[in-house]
Amino acid sequence: METRKRKAEHIDISLRKDVQARQVETGFEDVHFVHKALPEIDKQELDLSTAVFGHTFSAPLIVGAITGGTQKAAKINSTIAEAVEELGLGMGVGSQRAAIEDKRLEKTFAIARKKAPTAFIIANVGGVQLVNGFGAREVKKAIEMIEADAIAIHLNSLQEAVQPEGQTNFKGILKKINELAIELDKPIIAKETGAGIAAEEAKRLESAGARGIDISGAGGTSFAAVEYYRTKNKGSSFQSALGDVFWDWGIPSAASLVEVLQTVRIPVIASGGIRSGVEIAKAFALGTSLTSLSCPVLQTAVKSVEETADMLSLLIEELRTSMFLIGADSVQKLKEAPLVITGETAEWLEMRGFAVKTYAQRGRSNSL
Ligand SMILES: Cc1cc2nc3c(=O)[nH]c(=O)nc-3n(C[C@H](O)[C@H](O)[C@H](O)COP(=O)(O)O)c2cc1C
């Protein structure tokens, strides 16, 4: 009951208040394409499809984990599912903890598979739940509930730390992920929720058996902001002050993405503040396998399937246009496109010892 109420408040606050990062930016504004005046391709003939986790997506985009558990959440999951099924994309459901504990809530998640029989659907359980009693049995239940293609284990230390009822014992999570990876036949995707993943953690997650990493970096939705409003509404100034200070905490998405991509071999999902098809294209050119966005989809999902599908279609058209302007006729070709990384993102990556110049020099020697 408590979990359901909290989740409903997260949705209401995310819809009513501005819970986007205030000062930290994703860093995608520091990543620049080199415009090609001679693209030598036809914009109408571009291939946006991509294959990852054994599934073919019509475009490299999924809707990130948001919700489940309540009537309103069921409607949101249903709407997103219909839109992604129509467009050949994928989606994640929100944390399934409440439904694992109370069977009556299963249908608020299962609706996603019902409305999206062929889409790639990702189940979701909190990493901290694995420390607090969940094991393979519970995680398998989450997967079966929605006939999931993969399971996201979300890592949300920032949120747990600033929320009054947060579970803050994260000791032994990696070992639990490792045990699960051995038991499960579906891929585990280790997923942050807006604070990013560093290279060191990515390496450990890969070694523990994660088959994908969703970096979900800073610069988009801030869970500290959501908790700020939630605690403020309840009159807890001590707790809301904590949310306020940590509002912009985290590794900006573009920096996190490059760190992880230069460190692991498993597929990486770029998320956290992705708001346009140009950013999707940039993430792809950096080497990501899929991109994901959540909060903007929540805003349309409470309206209609049509508005949700229109919004996702616009992102895909922006991606297509970016590809055309840099002469990439497939998403694979995008990965060879030259990129110039400037500003704070370049500084961050250089300080942390990651190669930046190689992106800018792609294809130069043969074409000049
Ligand atoms: C209302 C709301 C609820 C969320 N619930 C979950 C969740 O249950 N599990 C999870 O892994 N991520 C959850 N997230 C995090 C998103 O999946 C995503 O990582 C984050 O919002 C950053 O992406 P964005 O900037 O595109 O919104 C939630 C996000 C929002 C806005």
Coordinates of C-alpha atoms and ligand atoms in Angstrom, one line a residue:
M1 CA 0.0 0.0 0.0
E2 CA 2.8 2.4 1.0
T3 CA 4.7 1.6 -2.1
R4 CA 1.7 2.1 -4.3
K5 CA 0.9 5.5 -2.7
R6 CA 4.5 6.7 -3.1
K7 CA 4.6 5.6 -6.8
A8 CA 1.3 7.5 -7.4
E9 CA 2.8 10.6 -5.9
H10 CA 5.9 10.3 -8.1
I11 CA 3.6 10.3 -11.2
D12 CA 1.5 13.2 -10.0
I13 CA 4.5 15.3 -9.1
S14 CA 6.3 14.5 -12.4
L15 CA 3.1 15.6 -14.2
R16 CA 2.5 18.8 -12.3
K17 CA 5.9 20.1 -11.3
D18 CA 9.1 20.8 -13.2
V19 CA 11.3 18.0 -12.0
Q20 CA 14.0 18.4 -14.7
A21 CA 17.6 19.1 -13.8
R22 CA 18.2 22.8 -12.9
Q23 CA 21.9 23.4 -13.5
V24 CA 23.5 20.2 -14.7
E25 CA 23.1 19.6 -18.5
T26 CA 23.2 16.2 -20.2
G27 CA 26.4 17.2 -22.1
F28 CA 24.9 16.3 -25.4
E29 CA 25.1 20.1 -26.2
D30 CA 28.9 19.6 -26.1
V31 CA 28.7 16.8 -28.7
H32 CA 28.6 18.2 -32.3
F33 CA 28.2 16.5 -35.7
V34 CA 30.2 17.7 -38.6
H35 CA 27.6 18.7 -41.1
K36 CA 28.0 17.2 -44.6
A37 CA 27.2 19.5 -47.5
L38 CA 27.4 16.4 -49.8
P39 CA 25.4 13.7 -48.0
E40 CA 25.1 11.6 -51.3
I41 CA 22.1 9.7 -49.9
D42 CA 18.3 9.9 -50.2
K43 CA 16.5 10.9 -47.0
Q44 CA 13.5 8.7 -48.1
E45 CA 15.7 5.6 -48.2
L46 CA 17.4 5.6 -44.7
D47 CA 17.3 2.4 -42.6
L48 CA 16.7 3.2 -39.0
S49 CA 16.3 -0.3 -37.8
T50 CA 18.7 -1.9 -35.3
A51 CA 19.1 -5.3 -33.7
V52 CA 20.0 -5.7 -30.0
F53 CA 19.2 -8.2 -27.3
G54 CA 18.2 -10.6 -30.1
H55 CA 15.4 -8.2 -31.2
T56 CA 14.9 -5.9 -34.2
F57 CA 13.7 -2.5 -33.4
S58 CA 12.3 -0.3 -36.2
A59 CA 14.2 2.6 -34.7
P60 CA 16.8 2.7 -31.8
L61 CA 14.3 4.1 -29.2
I62 CA 12.5 2.7 -26.2
V63 CA 10.3 4.3 -23.5
G64 CA 12.1 4.0 -20.2
A65 CA 10.6 2.6 -17.0
I66 CA 7.9 4.7 -15.4
T67 CA 5.0 3.0 -13.7
G68 CA 2.6 0.3 -12.6
G69 CA 0.5 -0.6 -9.6
T70 CA -2.4 1.7 -9.8
Q71 CA -5.4 2.2 -12.1
K72 CA -3.9 5.3 -13.5
A73 CA -0.6 3.5 -14.0
A74 CA -2.3 0.7 -15.9
K75 CA -3.8 3.3 -18.3
I76 CA -0.3 4.9 -18.8
N77 CA 1.3 1.5 -19.4
S78 CA -1.5 0.6 -21.8
T79 CA -1.1 3.8 -23.8
I80 CA 2.7 3.6 -24.0
A81 CA 2.4 -0.1 -25.1
E82 CA -0.1 0.6 -27.9
A83 CA 2.2 3.4 -29.2
V84 CA 5.4 1.4 -29.1
E85 CA 3.7 -1.6 -30.7
E86 CA 2.4 0.5 -33.5
L87 CA 5.9 2.0 -34.1
G88 CA 8.0 -1.2 -33.6
L89 CA 9.8 0.2 -30.5
G90 CA 10.1 -1.1 -27.0
M91 CA 9.3 -0.1 -23.4
G92 CA 10.2 -0.7 -19.8
V93 CA 7.5 -0.9 -17.1
G94 CA 8.1 0.7 -13.7
S95 CA 9.3 -1.2 -10.6
Q96 CA 7.2 -4.3 -10.1
R97 CA 7.8 -4.6 -6.4
A98 CA 4.2 -3.8 -5.4
A99 CA 2.8 -6.5 -7.8
I100 CA 5.3 -9.1 -6.7
E101 CA 4.0 -8.5 -3.1
D102 CA 0.3 -8.2 -4.1
K103 CA -1.0 -10.4 -7.0
R104 CA -4.0 -8.2 -7.5
L105 CA -1.8 -5.5 -9.0
E106 CA -0.3 -7.7 -11.7
K107 CA -2.7 -6.7 -14.3
T108 CA -1.5 -3.0 -14.1
F109 CA 1.8 -4.3 -15.5
A110 CA 0.5 -7.2 -17.6
I111 CA -1.6 -4.8 -19.7
A112 CA 1.7 -3.7 -21.3
R113 CA 2.3 -7.1 -22.9
K114 CA -1.4 -7.4 -23.8
K115 CA -1.3 -4.2 -25.8
A116 CA 2.2 -4.8 -27.2
P117 CA 2.4 -8.5 -28.1
T118 CA 5.5 -8.1 -30.3
A119 CA 7.3 -5.2 -28.8
F120 CA 10.5 -5.6 -26.7
I121 CA 9.3 -5.2 -23.0
I122 CA 11.6 -4.8 -20.1
A123 CA 10.6 -5.9 -16.5
N124 CA 11.9 -3.9 -13.6
V125 CA 13.0 -4.6 -10.0
G126 CA 15.0 -2.4 -7.6
G127 CA 18.6 -3.5 -6.9
V128 CA 18.1 -2.6 -3.3
Q129 CA 15.1 -5.1 -3.2
L130 CA 17.6 -7.8 -3.9
V131 CA 19.5 -6.9 -0.7
N132 CA 16.2 -6.8 1.2
G133 CA 14.9 -10.3 0.4
F134 CA 14.0 -10.5 -3.3
G135 CA 15.8 -13.4 -5.1
A136 CA 15.4 -15.3 -8.4
R137 CA 11.9 -16.5 -7.5
E138 CA 10.6 -12.9 -7.2
V139 CA 12.5 -11.7 -10.3
K140 CA 11.2 -14.6 -12.4
K141 CA 7.7 -13.6 -11.2
A142 CA 8.3 -10.1 -12.5
I143 CA 9.5 -11.4 -15.9
E144 CA 6.6 -13.9 -16.2
M145 CA 4.0 -11.2 -15.3
I146 CA 4.7 -9.3 -18.5
E147 CA 6.4 -12.1 -20.6
A148 CA 9.4 -9.8 -20.5
D149 CA 12.3 -9.9 -23.0
A150 CA 14.7 -8.6 -20.4
I151 CA 14.8 -7.5 -16.8
A152 CA 16.1 -4.1 -15.6
I153 CA 17.6 -4.0 -12.2
H154 CA 17.4 -0.4 -11.2
L155 CA 20.1 1.3 -9.2
N156 CA 18.6 4.4 -7.4
S157 CA 20.9 5.2 -4.5
L158 CA 20.2 9.0 -4.9
Q159 CA 16.4 8.5 -4.7
E160 CA 16.6 6.1 -1.7
A161 CA 19.0 8.5 0.1
V162 CA 16.8 11.6 -0.2
Q163 CA 13.4 10.0 0.3
P164 CA 12.2 9.7 3.9
E165 CA 11.3 6.0 3.7
G166 CA 14.3 5.2 1.5
Q167 CA 16.1 1.8 1.8
T168 CA 19.7 2.7 2.0
N169 CA 21.5 -0.5 2.6
F170 CA 23.1 -1.2 -0.7
K171 CA 25.7 -3.7 0.7
G172 CA 26.1 -6.8 -1.5
I173 CA 24.0 -5.7 -4.5
L174 CA 26.7 -6.7 -7.0
K175 CA 26.8 -10.2 -5.6
K176 CA 23.0 -10.5 -5.8
I177 CA 23.1 -9.3 -9.5
N178 CA 25.8 -12.0 -10.1
E179 CA 23.6 -14.7 -8.5
L180 CA 20.6 -13.6 -10.6
A181 CA 22.6 -13.6 -13.8
I182 CA 23.5 -17.2 -13.3
E183 CA 19.8 -18.2 -12.5
L184 CA 17.9 -16.2 -15.2
D185 CA 17.6 -17.0 -18.9
K186 CA 16.6 -13.4 -19.8
P187 CA 19.2 -10.7 -20.0
I188 CA 19.8 -8.4 -17.0
I189 CA 20.1 -4.7 -17.8
A190 CA 21.7 -2.7 -15.0
K191 CA 19.9 0.6 -15.0
E192 CA 20.4 3.9 -13.2
T193 CA 17.5 6.3 -12.7
G194 CA 19.0 9.7 -13.4
A195 CA 22.4 9.9 -11.7
G196 CA 24.5 8.1 -14.3
I197 CA 26.9 5.1 -14.2
A198 CA 30.7 5.5 -14.1
A199 CA 33.2 3.3 -16.0
E200 CA 34.3 1.5 -12.9
E201 CA 30.8 0.5 -11.9
A202 CA 30.0 -0.5 -15.5
K203 CA 33.0 -2.8 -15.6
R204 CA 31.9 -4.5 -12.3
L205 CA 28.4 -4.8 -13.6
E206 CA 29.6 -6.4 -16.8
S207 CA 31.8 -8.8 -14.8
A208 CA 28.9 -9.7 -12.6
G209 CA 26.9 -10.9 -15.6
A210 CA 24.8 -7.8 -16.7
R211 CA 24.1 -8.2 -20.4
G212 CA 23.3 -4.5 -20.9
I213 CA 23.7 -1.1 -19.1
D214 CA 21.2 1.8 -19.1
I215 CA 23.3 4.7 -18.0
S216 CA 20.4 7.0 -17.2
G217 CA 22.6 10.0 -16.4
A218 CA 22.0 13.5 -15.0
G219 CA 20.6 16.3 -17.0
G220 CA 17.0 15.1 -17.4
T221 CA 14.5 14.0 -14.8
S222 CA 15.8 14.4 -11.3
F223 CA 14.5 12.1 -8.6
A224 CA 15.9 14.3 -5.9
A225 CA 13.6 17.0 -7.4
V226 CA 10.6 14.6 -7.2
E227 CA 11.4 13.8 -3.6
Y228 CA 11.9 17.5 -2.9
Y229 CA 8.3 18.3 -3.9
R230 CA 6.9 15.2 -2.2
T231 CA 8.5 16.0 1.1
K232 CA 7.7 19.7 0.8
N233 CA 4.0 18.9 0.3
K234 CA 4.1 16.9 3.5
G235 CA 5.6 19.8 5.4
S236 CA 9.0 18.2 6.0
S237 CA 11.5 21.0 5.5
F238 CA 14.5 19.0 6.7
Q239 CA 13.9 16.3 4.1
S240 CA 13.0 18.7 1.3
A241 CA 16.2 20.6 1.9
L242 CA 18.1 17.4 1.2
G243 CA 16.2 16.9 -2.1
D244 CA 17.0 20.5 -3.0
V245 CA 20.8 20.2 -2.5
F246 CA 21.0 16.9 -4.4
W247 CA 18.7 18.1 -7.3
D248 CA 21.5 18.2 -9.8
W249 CA 23.6 15.3 -8.5
G250 CA 25.0 12.8 -10.9
I251 CA 27.2 12.2 -13.9
P252 CA 25.9 14.1 -16.9
S253 CA 24.5 11.6 -19.5
A254 CA 26.9 12.2 -22.3
A255 CA 30.0 11.8 -20.1
S256 CA 28.6 8.7 -18.4
L257 CA 27.7 7.3 -21.8
V258 CA 31.3 7.7 -23.2
E259 CA 32.9 6.4 -20.0
V260 CA 30.7 3.2 -20.2
L261 CA 31.0 2.7 -23.9
Q262 CA 34.8 2.9 -23.8
T263 CA 34.9 0.4 -21.0
V264 CA 32.4 -2.5 -21.6
R265 CA 31.5 -4.7 -24.5
I266 CA 27.8 -5.3 -23.7
P267 CA 25.1 -3.1 -25.2
V268 CA 24.6 0.3 -23.7
I269 CA 21.3 2.2 -23.5
A270 CA 21.6 6.0 -23.4
S271 CA 19.0 7.8 -21.3
G272 CA 18.6 10.7 -18.8
G273 CA 17.5 13.9 -20.5
I274 CA 17.3 12.7 -24.1
R275 CA 14.8 15.1 -25.6
S276 CA 15.3 15.2 -29.4
G277 CA 16.2 12.9 -32.3
V278 CA 19.4 14.9 -32.7
E279 CA 20.5 13.7 -29.2
I280 CA 19.4 10.2 -30.1
A281 CA 21.7 10.5 -33.2
K282 CA 24.6 11.8 -31.1
A283 CA 24.2 8.9 -28.6
F284 CA 24.3 6.5 -31.5
A285 CA 27.4 8.1 -33.1
L286 CA 29.1 7.7 -29.7
G287 CA 28.3 4.0 -29.9
T288 CA 25.2 3.4 -27.9
S289 CA 22.9 0.5 -28.9
L290 CA 19.5 2.0 -27.9
T291 CA 18.2 5.3 -26.5
S292 CA 15.4 5.8 -24.0
L293 CA 13.3 8.6 -22.5
S294 CA 10.7 8.6 -19.8
C295 CA 9.3 11.8 -18.4
P296 CA 8.3 13.4 -21.7
V297 CA 6.4 10.2 -22.6
L298 CA 4.6 10.3 -19.3
Q299 CA 3.3 13.8 -20.2
T300 CA 1.7 12.5 -23.5
A301 CA 0.7 9.0 -22.1
V302 CA -1.8 10.6 -19.8
K303 CA -3.4 12.2 -22.9
S304 CA -3.7 9.6 -25.7
V305 CA -2.1 6.9 -27.7
E306 CA -2.2 9.2 -30.7
E307 CA -0.3 12.0 -29.0
T308 CA 2.2 9.5 -27.6
A309 CA 2.8 7.9 -31.0
D310 CA 3.0 11.4 -32.6
M311 CA 5.7 12.5 -30.1
L312 CA 7.7 9.3 -30.6
S313 CA 7.3 9.7 -34.4
L314 CA 8.6 13.2 -34.3
L315 CA 11.8 12.0 -32.4
I316 CA 12.3 9.4 -35.1
E317 CA 11.9 12.0 -37.9
E318 CA 14.5 14.2 -36.1
L319 CA 16.8 11.2 -36.0
R320 CA 16.2 10.5 -39.7
T321 CA 16.9 14.2 -40.5
S322 CA 20.2 14.1 -38.5
M323 CA 21.3 11.0 -40.3
F324 CA 20.6 12.6 -43.7
L325 CA 22.5 15.7 -42.8
I326 CA 25.6 13.7 -42.0
G327 CA 25.3 11.3 -44.8
A328 CA 24.5 8.2 -42.8
D329 CA 22.1 5.9 -44.5
S330 CA 21.8 3.4 -41.6
V331 CA 22.2 3.6 -37.9
Q332 CA 25.3 1.4 -38.2
K333 CA 26.8 4.2 -40.5
L334 CA 26.0 6.7 -37.8
K335 CA 28.5 5.0 -35.6
E336 CA 31.3 6.0 -38.0
A337 CA 30.2 9.7 -38.2
P338 CA 32.8 12.2 -37.0
L339 CA 31.9 14.0 -33.8
V340 CA 33.5 16.9 -32.0
I341 CA 33.3 16.9 -28.2
T342 CA 33.8 20.3 -26.6
G343 CA 33.3 22.1 -23.3
E344 CA 32.7 20.5 -19.9
T345 CA 32.1 17.1 -21.4
A346 CA 35.5 17.1 -23.2
E347 CA 37.1 18.3 -20.0
W348 CA 35.4 15.7 -17.9
L349 CA 36.4 12.9 -20.2
E350 CA 40.0 14.0 -20.6
M351 CA 40.4 14.4 -16.8
R352 CA 39.0 10.9 -16.4
G353 CA 41.4 9.5 -19.1
F354 CA 39.0 8.8 -21.9
A355 CA 39.8 9.3 -25.6
V356 CA 38.0 12.2 -27.2
K357 CA 40.0 13.1 -30.3
T358 CA 39.3 9.8 -32.1
Y359 CA 35.7 10.8 -32.7
A360 CA 36.7 14.0 -34.4
Q361 CA 39.2 12.3 -36.7
R362 CA 36.9 9.5 -38.0
G363 CA 37.2 9.1 -41.7
R364 CA 39.5 12.1 -42.2
S365 CA 42.6 10.5 -43.6
N366 CA 40.8 8.9 -46.5
S367 CA 38.6 11.8 -47.5
L368 CA 41.1 14.7 -47.5
Ligands
LIG1 C1 7.4 9.2 -12.6 C2 8.7 8.4 -12.8 C3 8.8 7.1 -12.3 C4 9.9 6.3 -12.5 N1 10.0 5.0 -12.0 C5 11.0 4.2 -12.3 C6 11.0 2.9 -11.9 O1 10.1 2.4 -11.3 N2 12.1 2.1 -12.3 C7 13.2 2.6 -13.0 O2 14.1 1.9 -13.3 N3 13.2 3.9 -13.3 C8 12.1 4.7 -13.1 N4 12.1 6.0 -13.5 C9 13.3 6.6 -14.1 C10 13.3 6.6 -15.6 O3 13.2 5.3 -16.1 C11 14.5 7.3 -16.2 O4 15.7 6.6 -15.9 C12 14.7 8.8 -15.7 O5 13.4 9.4 -15.6 C13 15.5 9.6 -16.7 O6 15.0 9.7 -18.0 P1 14.2 11.0 -18.5 O7 15.1 12.2 -18.2 O8 14.0 10.8 -19.9 O9 12.9 11.1 -17.7 C14 11.0 6.8 -13.3 C15 10.9 8.1 -13.8 C16 9.7 8.9 -13.6 C17 9.6 10.3 -14.2

